[in-house]
């Protein structure tokens, strides 16, 4: 893991959800609460499913199970975008995209990273595929939804990537007087709002925030260090 946030901001809260204890960063403290539990809860559910399997009984197995799952999801998203690029643009461009994606060192690390930016990357690929694929009709609402999920549950700044596509829809609506474009934009906006409301609702359903050890990982004492939890993949 190359990013300390992956440990303290996501693995530790997930460890808490799955095992009942873990270190708390100030972002999850009730005093600030700038992190949503929806993202950690989603991945804790995946780990919970993995623990039902015969080979998912140890913490190391949980760690690798989630990374394998994330890699599989990323591969599906890349395959979807590759198929759309090949069909809409040309097979040669699709092949170039595939070669670049497979050989990129950044993709090697980002595809399995338990980080909101990686989650946003998955959603961005699905959003791009939706906007590019006009077969059977425009999929503007679906594209906006995927960018909304990536920005709402993952990395908020990634939502800005939808702006060029929304501008294109607005220009099409202005030049052609096509009301369907407005309906597509409204549909996508409603879906995004539903995602954001669901994210907030999930966060409010975690009363454990009030019971979690208020000790911040940046204010550890010598006695608390001896009581630190064993992190995923380190034992």
mmCIF file of C-alpha atoms in Angstrom:
data_model
loop_
_atom_site.group_PDB
_atom_site.id
_atom_site.type_symbol
_atom_site.label_atom_id
_atom_site.label_comp_id
_atom_site.label_asym_id
_atom_site.label_seq_id
_atom_site.Cartn_x
_atom_site.Cartn_y
_atom_site.Cartn_z
ATOM 1 C CA UNK A 1 0.000 0.000 0.000
ATOM 2 C CA UNK A 2 1.512 3.295 -1.139
ATOM 3 C CA UNK A 3 -0.902 5.676 0.598
ATOM 4 C CA UNK A 4 -1.165 5.968 4.383
ATOM 5 C CA UNK A 5 -4.790 7.081 3.948
ATOM 6 C CA UNK A 6 -5.593 3.620 2.669
ATOM 7 C CA UNK A 7 -4.609 2.262 6.085
ATOM 8 C CA UNK A 8 -5.928 4.848 8.519
ATOM 9 C CA UNK A 9 -8.877 6.294 6.595
ATOM 10 C CA UNK A 10 -10.314 3.086 5.117
ATOM 11 C CA UNK A 11 -8.783 -0.167 6.344
ATOM 12 C CA UNK A 12 -9.053 0.789 10.019
ATOM 13 C CA UNK A 13 -12.744 1.865 9.828
ATOM 14 C CA UNK A 14 -13.485 -1.268 7.796
ATOM 15 C CA UNK A 15 -11.622 -3.334 10.381
ATOM 16 C CA UNK A 16 -13.823 -1.730 13.023
ATOM 17 C CA UNK A 17 -17.003 -2.608 11.152
ATOM 18 C CA UNK A 18 -15.928 -6.222 10.633
ATOM 19 C CA UNK A 19 -14.195 -6.907 13.955
ATOM 20 C CA UNK A 20 -15.493 -4.327 16.418
ATOM 21 C CA UNK A 21 -12.291 -2.411 17.071
ATOM 22 C CA UNK A 22 -9.857 -0.198 15.215
ATOM 23 C CA UNK A 23 -8.015 3.104 15.238
ATOM 24 C CA UNK A 24 -9.967 6.305 14.685
ATOM 25 C CA UNK A 25 -8.717 9.222 12.613
ATOM 26 C CA UNK A 26 -10.008 12.705 13.287
ATOM 27 C CA UNK A 27 -11.974 12.687 10.011
ATOM 28 C CA UNK A 28 -14.323 10.045 11.452
ATOM 29 C CA UNK A 29 -14.582 11.722 14.844
ATOM 30 C CA UNK A 30 -18.120 12.899 15.733
ATOM 31 C CA UNK A 31 -16.587 16.333 16.302
ATOM 32 C CA UNK A 32 -15.805 16.653 12.586
ATOM 33 C CA UNK A 33 -17.424 13.715 10.716
ATOM 34 C CA UNK A 34 -16.114 14.704 7.293
ATOM 35 C CA UNK A 35 -15.841 11.073 6.161
ATOM 36 C CA UNK A 36 -18.902 9.083 5.212
ATOM 37 C CA UNK A 37 -19.380 5.562 6.508
ATOM 38 C CA UNK A 38 -21.076 4.570 3.257
ATOM 39 C CA UNK A 39 -17.794 3.924 1.431
ATOM 40 C CA UNK A 40 -16.235 1.915 4.261
ATOM 41 C CA UNK A 41 -19.512 0.122 4.883
ATOM 42 C CA UNK A 42 -19.758 -0.936 1.240
ATOM 43 C CA UNK A 43 -16.332 -2.565 1.363
ATOM 44 C CA UNK A 44 -16.949 -4.027 4.821
ATOM 45 C CA UNK A 45 -19.942 -5.804 3.291
ATOM 46 C CA UNK A 46 -17.719 -7.305 0.596
ATOM 47 C CA UNK A 47 -15.282 -8.504 3.246
ATOM 48 C CA UNK A 48 -18.182 -9.875 5.270
ATOM 49 C CA UNK A 49 -19.237 -11.971 2.294
ATOM 50 C CA UNK A 50 -15.652 -13.154 1.881
ATOM 51 C CA UNK A 51 -15.552 -14.252 5.516
ATOM 52 C CA UNK A 52 -18.355 -16.710 4.769
ATOM 53 C CA UNK A 53 -16.055 -18.645 2.447
ATOM 54 C CA UNK A 54 -13.706 -21.365 3.787
ATOM 55 C CA UNK A 55 -10.592 -19.409 2.780
ATOM 56 C CA UNK A 56 -11.691 -16.032 4.183
ATOM 57 C CA UNK A 57 -11.347 -16.711 7.899
ATOM 58 C CA UNK A 58 -8.108 -14.804 8.567
ATOM 59 C CA UNK A 59 -7.406 -11.078 8.370
ATOM 60 C CA UNK A 60 -4.760 -11.634 5.727
ATOM 61 C CA UNK A 61 -7.335 -13.525 3.646
ATOM 62 C CA UNK A 62 -9.790 -10.633 4.084
ATOM 63 C CA UNK A 63 -7.146 -8.202 2.867
ATOM 64 C CA UNK A 64 -6.365 -10.181 -0.281
ATOM 65 C CA UNK A 65 -10.013 -11.043 -0.908
ATOM 66 C CA UNK A 66 -10.936 -7.360 -1.090
ATOM 67 C CA UNK A 67 -7.980 -6.517 -3.325
ATOM 68 C CA UNK A 68 -8.839 -9.367 -5.689
ATOM 69 C CA UNK A 69 -12.440 -8.172 -5.734
ATOM 70 C CA UNK A 70 -11.383 -4.585 -6.520
ATOM 71 C CA UNK A 71 -9.078 -5.793 -9.286
ATOM 72 C CA UNK A 72 -11.910 -7.835 -10.778
ATOM 73 C CA UNK A 73 -14.296 -4.841 -10.719
ATOM 74 C CA UNK A 74 -11.666 -2.627 -12.337
ATOM 75 C CA UNK A 75 -11.092 -5.231 -15.048
ATOM 76 C CA UNK A 76 -14.827 -5.326 -15.792
ATOM 77 C CA UNK A 77 -14.957 -1.520 -16.061
ATOM 78 C CA UNK A 78 -11.933 -1.464 -18.379
ATOM 79 C CA UNK A 79 -13.437 -4.209 -20.519
ATOM 80 C CA UNK A 80 -16.688 -2.247 -20.813
ATOM 81 C CA UNK A 81 -14.888 0.935 -21.869
ATOM 82 C CA UNK A 82 -12.660 -1.031 -24.269
ATOM 83 C CA UNK A 83 -15.711 -2.591 -25.937
ATOM 84 C CA UNK A 84 -17.410 0.796 -26.355
ATOM 85 C CA UNK A 85 -14.276 2.517 -27.676
ATOM 86 C CA UNK A 86 -13.714 -0.313 -30.154
ATOM 87 C CA UNK A 87 -17.293 -0.190 -31.400
ATOM 88 C CA UNK A 88 -17.790 3.590 -31.479
ATOM 89 C CA UNK A 89 -14.352 4.765 -32.577
ATOM 90 C CA UNK A 90 -12.399 1.873 -34.081
ATOM 91 C CA UNK A 91 -10.957 -1.502 -33.022
ATOM 92 C CA UNK A 92 -7.450 -0.095 -33.469
ATOM 93 C CA UNK A 93 -8.065 2.747 -31.007
ATOM 94 C CA UNK A 94 -9.659 0.265 -28.624
ATOM 95 C CA UNK A 95 -6.572 -1.944 -28.837
ATOM 96 C CA UNK A 96 -4.306 1.028 -28.142
ATOM 97 C CA UNK A 97 -6.413 1.907 -25.100
ATOM 98 C CA UNK A 98 -6.202 -1.689 -23.883
ATOM 99 C CA UNK A 99 -2.422 -1.866 -24.274
ATOM 100 C CA UNK A 100 -1.913 1.440 -22.472
ATOM 101 C CA UNK A 101 -4.216 0.405 -19.621
ATOM 102 C CA UNK A 102 -2.685 -3.026 -19.157
ATOM 103 C CA UNK A 103 0.921 -1.809 -19.181
ATOM 104 C CA UNK A 104 0.457 1.387 -17.126
ATOM 105 C CA UNK A 105 2.195 1.230 -13.742
ATOM 106 C CA UNK A 106 -0.406 3.602 -12.318
ATOM 107 C CA UNK A 107 -3.236 1.255 -13.239
ATOM 108 C CA UNK A 108 -1.343 -1.629 -11.640
ATOM 109 C CA UNK A 109 -1.480 0.159 -8.279
ATOM 110 C CA UNK A 110 -4.750 2.076 -8.602
ATOM 111 C CA UNK A 111 -6.863 -0.866 -9.778
ATOM 112 C CA UNK A 112 -6.661 -2.667 -6.414
ATOM 113 C CA UNK A 113 -6.188 0.321 -4.095
ATOM 114 C CA UNK A 114 -8.829 0.688 -1.390
ATOM 115 C CA UNK A 115 -9.174 4.426 -2.011
ATOM 116 C CA UNK A 116 -12.062 6.682 -3.104
ATOM 117 C CA UNK A 117 -10.005 7.861 -6.078
ATOM 118 C CA UNK A 118 -9.829 4.280 -7.379
ATOM 119 C CA UNK A 119 -13.568 3.866 -6.853
ATOM 120 C CA UNK A 120 -14.120 7.125 -8.749
ATOM 121 C CA UNK A 121 -11.917 5.753 -11.536
ATOM 122 C CA UNK A 122 -14.178 2.696 -11.911
ATOM 123 C CA UNK A 123 -17.254 4.920 -12.097
ATOM 124 C CA UNK A 124 -15.554 7.310 -14.520
ATOM 125 C CA UNK A 125 -14.866 4.464 -16.954
ATOM 126 C CA UNK A 126 -18.494 3.360 -16.760
ATOM 127 C CA UNK A 127 -19.674 6.953 -17.159
ATOM 128 C CA UNK A 128 -17.475 7.481 -20.223
ATOM 129 C CA UNK A 129 -18.751 4.235 -21.724
ATOM 130 C CA UNK A 130 -22.349 5.368 -21.175
ATOM 131 C CA UNK A 131 -21.863 8.763 -22.803
ATOM 132 C CA UNK A 132 -19.952 7.312 -25.754
ATOM 133 C CA UNK A 133 -22.352 4.458 -26.473
ATOM 134 C CA UNK A 134 -25.284 5.815 -28.491
ATOM 135 C CA UNK A 135 -26.445 2.383 -29.590
ATOM 136 C CA UNK A 136 -30.129 2.064 -28.764
ATOM 137 C CA UNK A 137 -30.392 5.716 -27.714
ATOM 138 C CA UNK A 138 -28.473 8.232 -25.645
ATOM 139 C CA UNK A 139 -27.485 7.143 -22.150
ATOM 140 C CA UNK A 140 -26.996 10.586 -20.660
ATOM 141 C CA UNK A 141 -28.861 9.799 -17.448
ATOM 142 C CA UNK A 142 -26.827 6.659 -16.872
ATOM 143 C CA UNK A 143 -23.576 8.524 -17.530
ATOM 144 C CA UNK A 144 -24.480 11.298 -15.095
ATOM 145 C CA UNK A 145 -25.462 8.668 -12.525
ATOM 146 C CA UNK A 146 -22.082 6.932 -12.741
ATOM 147 C CA UNK A 147 -20.195 10.191 -12.373
ATOM 148 C CA UNK A 148 -22.508 11.048 -9.470
ATOM 149 C CA UNK A 149 -21.771 7.731 -7.759
ATOM 150 C CA UNK A 150 -18.038 8.236 -8.287
ATOM 151 C CA UNK A 151 -18.175 11.735 -6.844
ATOM 152 C CA UNK A 152 -20.698 10.996 -4.101
ATOM 153 C CA UNK A 153 -19.252 7.763 -2.726
ATOM 154 C CA UNK A 154 -15.699 8.168 -3.961
ATOM 155 C CA UNK A 155 -13.658 11.245 -4.786
ATOM 156 C CA UNK A 156 -15.830 14.404 -5.025
ATOM 157 C CA UNK A 157 -13.531 16.194 -7.482
ATOM 158 C CA UNK A 158 -14.013 13.396 -10.019
ATOM 159 C CA UNK A 159 -17.591 14.596 -10.527
ATOM 160 C CA UNK A 160 -16.181 17.567 -12.465
ATOM 161 C CA UNK A 161 -15.368 15.171 -15.325
ATOM 162 C CA UNK A 162 -19.055 15.075 -16.247
ATOM 163 C CA UNK A 163 -19.137 18.802 -17.063
ATOM 164 C CA UNK A 164 -18.088 18.511 -20.765
ATOM 165 C CA UNK A 165 -20.780 15.929 -21.409
ATOM 166 C CA UNK A 166 -23.440 18.018 -19.681
ATOM 167 C CA UNK A 167 -22.364 21.056 -21.739
ATOM 168 C CA UNK A 168 -22.701 18.947 -24.887
ATOM 169 C CA UNK A 169 -26.259 18.007 -23.912
ATOM 170 C CA UNK A 170 -27.142 21.640 -23.206
ATOM 171 C CA UNK A 171 -25.755 22.728 -26.586
ATOM 172 C CA UNK A 172 -27.692 19.969 -28.329
ATOM 173 C CA UNK A 173 -30.837 21.092 -26.546
ATOM 174 C CA UNK A 174 -30.245 24.743 -27.518
ATOM 175 C CA UNK A 175 -29.452 24.008 -31.164
ATOM 176 C CA UNK A 176 -32.125 21.414 -31.847
ATOM 177 C CA UNK A 177 -34.907 22.394 -29.440
ATOM 178 C CA UNK A 178 -34.894 18.781 -28.312
ATOM 179 C CA UNK A 179 -36.781 18.459 -25.012
ATOM 180 C CA UNK A 180 -35.560 14.901 -24.557
ATOM 181 C CA UNK A 181 -32.153 16.307 -23.644
ATOM 182 C CA UNK A 182 -33.719 18.169 -20.723
ATOM 183 C CA UNK A 183 -35.457 14.991 -19.576
ATOM 184 C CA UNK A 184 -32.176 13.071 -19.743
ATOM 185 C CA UNK A 185 -30.375 15.723 -17.702
ATOM 186 C CA UNK A 186 -33.181 15.797 -15.153
ATOM 187 C CA UNK A 187 -33.211 12.003 -14.924
ATOM 188 C CA UNK A 188 -29.456 11.892 -14.340
ATOM 189 C CA UNK A 189 -29.663 14.662 -11.743
ATOM 190 C CA UNK A 190 -32.421 12.865 -9.837
ATOM 191 C CA UNK A 191 -30.408 9.649 -9.806
ATOM 192 C CA UNK A 192 -27.377 11.528 -8.480
ATOM 193 C CA UNK A 193 -29.436 13.175 -5.736
ATOM 194 C CA UNK A 194 -30.737 9.745 -4.721
ATOM 195 C CA UNK A 195 -27.140 8.514 -4.415
ATOM 196 C CA UNK A 196 -26.164 11.499 -2.253
ATOM 197 C CA UNK A 197 -29.220 11.142 -0.013
ATOM 198 C CA UNK A 198 -28.563 7.410 0.367
ATOM 199 C CA UNK A 199 -24.944 8.151 1.277
ATOM 200 C CA UNK A 200 -26.040 10.581 3.972
ATOM 201 C CA UNK A 201 -28.691 8.179 5.260
ATOM 202 C CA UNK A 202 -26.195 5.338 5.585
ATOM 203 C CA UNK A 203 -23.808 7.560 7.550
ATOM 204 C CA UNK A 204 -26.585 8.541 9.953
ATOM 205 C CA UNK A 205 -27.365 4.859 10.607
ATOM 206 C CA UNK A 206 -24.045 4.233 12.336
ATOM 207 C CA UNK A 207 -24.560 4.892 16.052
ATOM 208 C CA UNK A 208 -21.154 3.281 16.603
ATOM 209 C CA UNK A 209 -19.723 6.722 15.969
ATOM 210 C CA UNK A 210 -20.731 7.596 19.509
ATOM 211 C CA UNK A 211 -19.121 4.498 21.004
ATOM 212 C CA UNK A 212 -15.894 4.235 19.035
ATOM 213 C CA UNK A 213 -12.749 4.985 21.011
ATOM 214 C CA UNK A 214 -12.273 8.718 20.690
ATOM 215 C CA UNK A 215 -8.480 8.317 20.791
ATOM 216 C CA UNK A 216 -7.030 9.833 17.622
ATOM 217 C CA UNK A 217 -4.235 7.973 15.879
ATOM 218 C CA UNK A 218 -2.235 11.201 15.958
ATOM 219 C CA UNK A 219 -2.422 11.356 19.778
ATOM 220 C CA UNK A 220 -1.274 7.899 20.823
ATOM 221 C CA UNK A 221 0.220 7.216 24.212
ATOM 222 C CA UNK A 222 2.720 4.511 25.085
ATOM 223 C CA UNK A 223 -0.014 2.494 26.785
ATOM 224 C CA UNK A 224 -2.400 2.789 23.827
ATOM 225 C CA UNK A 225 0.266 1.694 21.352
ATOM 226 C CA UNK A 226 0.423 -1.698 23.057
ATOM 227 C CA UNK A 227 -3.346 -2.056 22.481
ATOM 228 C CA UNK A 228 -3.373 -1.190 18.778
ATOM 229 C CA UNK A 229 -5.357 -3.558 16.557
ATOM 230 C CA UNK A 230 -3.682 -5.881 14.139
ATOM 231 C CA UNK A 231 -4.258 -4.389 10.691
ATOM 232 C CA UNK A 232 -5.371 -6.373 7.667
ATOM 233 C CA UNK A 233 -2.541 -8.137 5.901
ATOM 234 C CA UNK A 234 0.085 -7.477 8.584
ATOM 235 C CA UNK A 235 -0.188 -10.634 10.613
#
